[in-house]
PDB file of C-alpha atoms in Angstrom:
ATOM      1  CA  MET A 251      57.924  74.624 -20.023  1.00 45.00           C
ATOM      2  CA  LYS A 252      59.255  72.047 -17.549  1.00 49.00           C
ATOM      3  CA  ARG A 253      58.098  74.197 -14.625  1.00 48.00           C
ATOM      4  CA  LEU A 254      54.625  74.567 -16.154  1.00 43.00           C
ATOM      5  CA  LEU A 255      54.340  70.763 -16.496  1.00 39.00           C
ATOM      6  CA  THR A 256      55.457  70.297 -12.882  1.00 39.00           C
ATOM      7  CA  VAL A 257      52.898  72.837 -11.600  1.00 40.00           C
ATOM      8  CA  GLY A 258      50.206  71.235 -13.757  1.00 43.00           C
ATOM      9  CA  LEU A 259      51.070  67.757 -12.468  1.00 37.00           C
ATOM     10  CA  LEU A 260      51.051  68.905  -8.846  1.00 36.00           C
ATOM     11  CA  THR A 261      47.692  70.617  -9.387  1.00 36.00           C
ATOM     12  CA  MET A 262      46.240  67.406 -10.834  1.00 38.00           C
ATOM     13  CA  ILE A 263      47.559  65.370  -7.898  1.00 34.00           C
ATOM     14  CA  LEU A 264      46.085  67.869  -5.416  1.00 33.00           C
ATOM     15  CA  ILE A 265      42.700  67.884  -7.158  1.00 33.00           C
ATOM     16  CA  SER A 266      42.589  64.081  -7.359  1.00 35.00           C
ATOM     17  CA  SER A 267      43.553  63.739  -3.691  1.00 35.00           C
ATOM     18  CA  LEU A 268      40.826  66.197  -2.684  1.00 34.00           C
ATOM     19  CA  ALA A 269      38.302  64.311  -4.792  1.00 34.00           C
ATOM     20  CA  TYR A 270      39.428  61.035  -3.239  1.00 34.00           C
ATOM     21  CA  GLY A 271      39.100  62.532   0.237  1.00 36.00           C
ATOM     22  CA  GLN A 272      35.474  63.417  -0.517  1.00 31.00           C
ATOM     23  CA  LYS A 273      34.614  60.030  -2.036  1.00 38.00           C
ATOM     24  CA  GLY A 274      37.015  57.776  -0.131  1.00 51.00           C
ATOM     25  CA  GLY A 275      36.574  56.456   3.344  1.00 92.00           C
ATOM     26  CA  TRP A 276      33.673  54.756   5.041  1.00 96.00           C
ATOM     27  CA  PRO A 277      30.088  56.073   4.926  1.00 95.00           C
ATOM     28  CA  ALA A 278      28.407  57.124   8.169  1.00 93.00           C
ATOM     29  CA  GLN A 279      26.488  53.831   8.566  1.00 93.00           C
ATOM     30  CA  VAL A 280      29.780  51.886   8.910  1.00 97.00           C
ATOM     31  CA  LYS A 281      31.270  51.752  12.381  1.00 97.00           C
ATOM     32  CA  VAL A 282      35.066  51.918  12.182  1.00 97.00           C
ATOM     33  CA  ILE A 283      37.057  49.873  14.703  1.00 96.00           C
ATOM     34  CA  SER A 284      40.823  50.374  14.880  1.00 94.00           C
ATOM     35  CA  SER A 285      42.598  47.035  15.123  1.00 92.00           C
ATOM     36  CA  LYS A 286      45.686  46.881  17.326  1.00 92.00           C
ATOM     37  CA  ALA A 287      48.573  44.459  16.871  1.00 92.00           C
ATOM     38  CA  ASN A 288      48.536  41.591  19.378  1.00 95.00           C
ATOM     39  CA  GLU A 289      45.452  42.956  21.151  1.00 96.00           C
ATOM     40  CA  THR A 290      41.711  42.367  21.233  1.00 97.00           C
ATOM     41  CA  VAL A 291      39.438  45.336  20.529  1.00 97.00           C
ATOM     42  CA  LYS A 292      35.729  45.157  21.441  1.00 97.00           C
ATOM     43  CA  ALA A 293      32.660  46.999  20.187  1.00 97.00           C
ATOM     44  CA  SER A 294      29.099  46.644  21.443  1.00 97.00           C
ATOM     45  CA  GLY A 295      26.176  46.809  19.069  1.00 97.00           C
ATOM     46  CA  ASP A 296      22.513  46.078  18.462  1.00 98.00           C
ATOM     47  CA  LEU A 297      20.861  44.768  15.310  1.00 98.00           C
ATOM     48  CA  ALA A 298      18.295  47.549  15.797  1.00 97.00           C
ATOM     49  CA  GLU A 299      21.038  49.963  14.618  1.00 97.00           C
ATOM     50  CA  GLY A 300      21.183  48.223  11.237  1.00 96.00           C
ATOM     51  CA  SER A 301      18.899  47.852   8.251  1.00 95.00           C
ATOM     52  CA  LEU A 302      17.477  45.092   6.080  1.00 96.00           C
ATOM     53  CA  MET A 303      19.359  44.020   2.968  1.00 96.00           C
ATOM     54  CA  GLU A 304      17.003  42.662   0.312  1.00 94.00           C
ATOM     55  CA  ASP A 305      19.663  41.765  -2.258  1.00 96.00           C
ATOM     56  CA  LEU A 306      22.013  39.037  -1.049  1.00 97.00           C
ATOM     57  CA  SER A 307      23.177  37.961  -4.517  1.00 96.00           C
ATOM     58  CA  TRP A 308      26.632  39.435  -3.803  1.00 96.00           C
ATOM     59  CA  ALA A 309      27.291  36.647  -1.276  1.00 96.00           C
ATOM     60  CA  SER A 310      26.915  33.723  -3.680  1.00 95.00           C
ATOM     61  CA  ASN A 311      28.558  35.542  -6.601  1.00 93.00           C
ATOM     62  CA  SER A 312      31.714  33.652  -7.658  1.00 93.00           C
ATOM     63  CA  SER A 313      33.752  36.874  -7.278  1.00 93.00           C
ATOM     64  CA  ASN A 314      32.941  36.879  -3.545  1.00 95.00           C
ATOM     65  CA  ALA A 315      31.879  33.336  -2.548  1.00 94.00           C
ATOM     66  CA  CYS A 316      30.857  34.359   0.964  1.00 94.00           C
ATOM     67  CA  PHE A 317      27.990  31.941   1.572  1.00 96.00           C
ATOM     68  CA  PRO A 318      25.735  29.938  -0.762  1.00 95.00           C
ATOM     69  CA  ALA A 319      22.287  31.223  -1.690  1.00 96.00           C
ATOM     70  CA  THR A 320      20.824  28.261   0.211  1.00 95.00           C
ATOM     71  CA  GLN A 321      21.910  30.042   3.420  1.00 95.00           C
ATOM     72  CA  ASN A 322      20.377  33.450   2.575  1.00 96.00           C
ATOM     73  CA  GLU A 323      17.547  33.015   5.102  1.00 96.00           C
ATOM     74  CA  LYS A 324      20.123  33.233   7.900  1.00 96.00           C
ATOM     75  CA  PHE A 325      21.014  36.760   6.709  1.00 97.00           C
ATOM     76  CA  ARG A 326      17.537  38.245   6.059  1.00 96.00           C
ATOM     77  CA  GLY A 327      17.369  40.276   9.298  1.00 96.00           C
ATOM     78  CA  ASN A 328      18.994  43.636   9.932  1.00 97.00           C
ATOM     79  CA  HIS A 329      22.662  44.098   8.967  1.00 97.00           C
ATOM     80  CA  VAL A 330      25.132  46.190  10.969  1.00 98.00           C
ATOM     81  CA  LEU A 331      28.454  46.940   9.260  1.00 98.00           C
ATOM     82  CA  TYR A 332      31.881  47.504  10.790  1.00 98.00           C
ATOM     83  CA  ALA A 333      35.237  48.257   9.159  1.00 98.00           C
ATOM     84  CA  THR A 334      38.798  47.695  10.278  1.00 97.00           C
ATOM     85  CA  THR A 335      42.183  46.994   8.741  1.00 97.00           C
ATOM     86  CA  ILE A 336      44.461  43.980   8.818  1.00 97.00           C
ATOM     87  CA  PRO A 337      48.122  44.923   9.062  1.00 96.00           C
ATOM     88  CA  PRO A 338      50.912  43.156   7.147  1.00 97.00           C
ATOM     89  CA  ARG A 339      51.809  39.606   8.181  1.00 97.00           C
ATOM     90  CA  SER A 340      48.861  39.232  10.539  1.00 97.00           C
ATOM     91  CA  ILE A 341      45.928  37.030  11.393  1.00 98.00           C
ATOM     92  CA  LEU A 342      42.718  38.858  12.282  1.00 98.00           C
ATOM     93  CA  THR A 343      40.006  36.917  14.114  1.00 98.00           C
ATOM     94  CA  VAL A 344      36.489  38.317  14.511  1.00 98.00           C
ATOM     95  CA  THR A 345      34.219  36.873  17.193  1.00 98.00           C
ATOM     96  CA  LEU A 346      30.530  37.710  17.549  1.00 98.00           C
ATOM     97  CA  LYS A 347      29.135  37.206  21.068  1.00 98.00           C
ATOM     98  CA  PRO A 348      25.384  37.822  21.397  1.00 98.00           C
ATOM     99  CA  ASP A 349      24.251  39.013  24.826  1.00 97.00           C
ATOM    100  CA  ALA A 350      21.503  36.361  24.898  1.00 95.00           C
ATOM    101  CA  ALA A 351      22.853  32.795  25.028  1.00 93.00           C
ATOM    102  CA  ASP A 352      20.039  31.550  22.756  1.00 93.00           C
ATOM    103  CA  ALA A 353      20.383  34.322  20.122  1.00 95.00           C
ATOM    104  CA  ASN A 354      20.528  33.255  16.479  1.00 96.00           C
ATOM    105  CA  MET A 355      22.885  35.711  14.775  1.00 97.00           C
ATOM    106  CA  SER A 356      25.110  35.423  11.730  1.00 97.00           C
ATOM    107  CA  LEU A 357      28.538  36.878  10.996  1.00 98.00           C
ATOM    108  CA  TYR A 358      30.325  37.591   7.717  1.00 98.00           C
ATOM    109  CA  GLY A 359      33.316  39.595   6.629  1.00 98.00           C
ATOM    110  CA  TYR A 360      35.345  40.315   3.544  1.00 98.00           C
ATOM    111  CA  MET A 361      38.800  41.625   2.737  1.00 98.00           C
ATOM    112  CA  GLN A 362      39.518  44.197   0.041  1.00 98.00           C
ATOM    113  CA  GLY A 363      42.357  46.518  -0.961  1.00 97.00           C
ATOM    114  CA  ASN A 364      43.287  49.343   1.393  1.00 96.00           C
ATOM    115  CA  ASN A 365      41.940  51.883  -1.112  1.00 96.00           C
ATOM    116  CA  SER A 366      38.648  50.021  -1.623  1.00 96.00           C
ATOM    117  CA  PHE A 367      35.575  50.981   0.350  1.00 97.00           C
ATOM    118  CA  ASP A 368      32.958  48.807  -1.379  1.00 97.00           C
ATOM    119  CA  LEU A 369      29.976  47.887   0.750  1.00 97.00           C
ATOM    120  CA  VAL A 370      27.425  45.146   0.388  1.00 97.00           C
ATOM    121  CA  PRO A 371      25.138  44.725  -1.477  1.00 97.00           C
ATOM    122  CA  ASN A 372      27.232  46.610  -4.092  1.00 96.00           C
ATOM    123  CA  LEU A 373      30.308  44.420  -3.754  1.00 97.00           C
ATOM    124  CA  PRO A 374      31.670  43.625  -7.223  1.00 95.00           C
ATOM    125  CA  ARG A 375      34.540  41.494  -5.853  1.00 96.00           C
ATOM    126  CA  CYS A 376      36.697  40.948  -2.816  1.00 97.00           C
ATOM    127  CA  ILE A 377      39.936  39.166  -1.986  1.00 97.00           C
ATOM    128  CA  THR A 378      38.288  36.737   0.401  1.00 97.00           C
ATOM    129  CA  CYS A 379      34.982  36.435   2.234  1.00 98.00           C
ATOM    130  CA  GLU A 380      34.107  34.368   5.300  1.00 98.00           C
ATOM    131  CA  ALA A 381      30.826  33.641   7.086  1.00 98.00           C
ATOM    132  CA  ASP A 382      29.584  31.802  10.171  1.00 96.00           C
ATOM    133  CA  HIS A 383      25.955  31.089  11.036  1.00 96.00           C
ATOM    134  CA  LYS A 384      23.734  28.587  12.798  1.00 91.00           C
ATOM    135  CA  TRP A 385      24.196  25.069  11.475  1.00 82.00           C
ATOM    136  CA  ASP A 386      21.414  23.302   9.597  1.00 74.00           C
ATOM    137  CA  ARG A 387      22.090  20.093  11.506  1.00 75.00           C
ATOM    138  CA  PRO A 388      24.368  18.960  14.353  1.00 77.00           C
ATOM    139  CA  TRP A 389      27.985  18.072  13.598  1.00 74.00           C
ATOM    140  CA  LYS A 390      29.339  14.896  15.134  1.00 81.00           C
ATOM    141  CA  GLY A 391      31.589  15.668  18.087  1.00 81.00           C
ATOM    142  CA  LYS A 392      30.859  19.422  18.031  1.00 79.00           C
ATOM    143  CA  VAL A 393      28.508  21.662  19.967  1.00 77.00           C
ATOM    144  CA  GLN A 394      27.403  24.987  18.529  1.00 81.00           C
ATOM    145  CA  THR A 395      26.770  27.963  20.778  1.00 88.00           C
ATOM    146  CA  SER A 396      25.458  31.409  19.858  1.00 93.00           C
ATOM    147  CA  GLU A 397      29.046  32.602  19.324  1.00 96.00           C
ATOM    148  CA  ARG A 398      30.228  33.046  15.724  1.00 97.00           C
ATOM    149  CA  LYS A 399      33.819  33.355  14.479  1.00 98.00           C
ATOM    150  CA  ILE A 400      35.647  34.164  11.231  1.00 98.00           C
ATOM    151  CA  ALA A 401      39.340  34.763  10.501  1.00 98.00           C
ATOM    152  CA  PHE A 402      41.519  36.427   7.868  1.00 98.00           C
ATOM    153  CA  GLN A 403      45.194  35.884   7.116  1.00 98.00           C
ATOM    154  CA  ASN A 404      47.467  38.477   5.555  1.00 97.00           C
ATOM    155  CA  PRO A 405      50.852  36.979   4.620  1.00 97.00           C
ATOM    156  CA  THR A 406      51.825  40.044   2.540  1.00 97.00           C
ATOM    157  CA  MET A 407      53.481  43.338   3.423  1.00 97.00           C
ATOM    158  CA  ASN A 408      50.288  45.240   2.488  1.00 97.00           C
ATOM    159  CA  THR A 409      47.462  46.513   4.675  1.00 97.00           C
ATOM    160  CA  TYR A 410      43.901  45.554   3.681  1.00 98.00           C
ATOM    161  CA  ASN A 411      40.418  46.791   4.597  1.00 98.00           C
ATOM    162  CA  ILE A 412      38.092  44.344   6.334  1.00 98.00           C
ATOM    163  CA  VAL A 413      34.310  44.844   6.369  1.00 98.00           C
ATOM    164  CA  ILE A 414      32.402  42.909   9.035  1.00 98.00           C
ATOM    165  CA  GLY A 415      28.658  42.314   8.915  1.00 98.00           C
ATOM    166  CA  VAL A 416      26.428  41.174  11.767  1.00 98.00           C
ATOM    167  CA  SER A 417      22.992  39.893  10.772  1.00 98.00           C
ATOM    168  CA  ALA A 418      20.306  37.390  11.718  1.00 96.00           C
ATOM    169  CA  PRO A 419      17.428  35.421  10.178  1.00 96.00           C
ATOM    170  CA  LYS A 420      14.356  37.066   8.693  1.00 92.00           C
ATOM    171  CA  GLY A 421      12.248  38.889  11.246  1.00 91.00           C
ATOM    172  CA  THR A 422      15.159  39.544  13.617  1.00 92.00           C
ATOM    173  CA  THR A 423      15.603  43.287  13.788  1.00 91.00           C
ATOM    174  CA  SER A 424      17.105  43.661  17.240  1.00 95.00           C
ATOM    175  CA  GLY A 425      19.491  41.903  19.554  1.00 97.00           C
ATOM    176  CA  LYS A 426      22.513  43.113  21.481  1.00 98.00           C
ATOM    177  CA  TYR A 427      25.988  41.707  20.975  1.00 98.00           C
ATOM    178  CA  THR A 428      29.722  42.338  21.218  1.00 98.00           C
ATOM    179  CA  VAL A 429      32.162  42.111  18.315  1.00 98.00           C
ATOM    180  CA  GLU A 430      35.723  41.232  19.292  1.00 98.00           C
ATOM    181  CA  ILE A 431      38.597  41.759  16.854  1.00 98.00           C
ATOM    182  CA  HIS A 432      41.864  40.065  17.750  1.00 98.00           C
ATOM    183  CA  THR A 433      44.925  40.841  15.648  1.00 97.00           C
ATOM    184  CA  GLN A 434      47.946  38.578  15.885  1.00 97.00           C
ATOM    185  CA  SER A 435      50.972  40.172  14.228  1.00 91.00           C
TER     186      SER A 435
END
């Protein structure tokens, strides 16, 4: 009887792991970038590779709090999604550098558990979400360029998934850029 229970339990674990392998992981439209401790990894991209996202309600939802709905217009262009991981006890900084110095692009990213693969706009919740976009007005003593930057801190001993989104205002469906991911461990 004990052996039958053990075989049954192992069979269930195998079936659930196979099912997870089919469902888990990132969909084809997400570009995966492997972060490396104490290094900067770069990926080139173009907004033309992305798609429009009509529903931005996920961003102002209190479970995500990425950016307020008043800023939605800055994210109405194409979205290109990337995924990476943040290792334990690390700071991960994402920098968006458009090829054109006058480009108006926006950057956002969110952290979720290492077994979570939720993508916007179907993001029920996340651990933290950050965004950077063109300012509405000048800030005293600061100059804004086309570069955008967000950062995540992981003080725990766990690894987390990070999803990064590059977008732009309505009507912007193309524009080349580089995403740089620096991990300080």
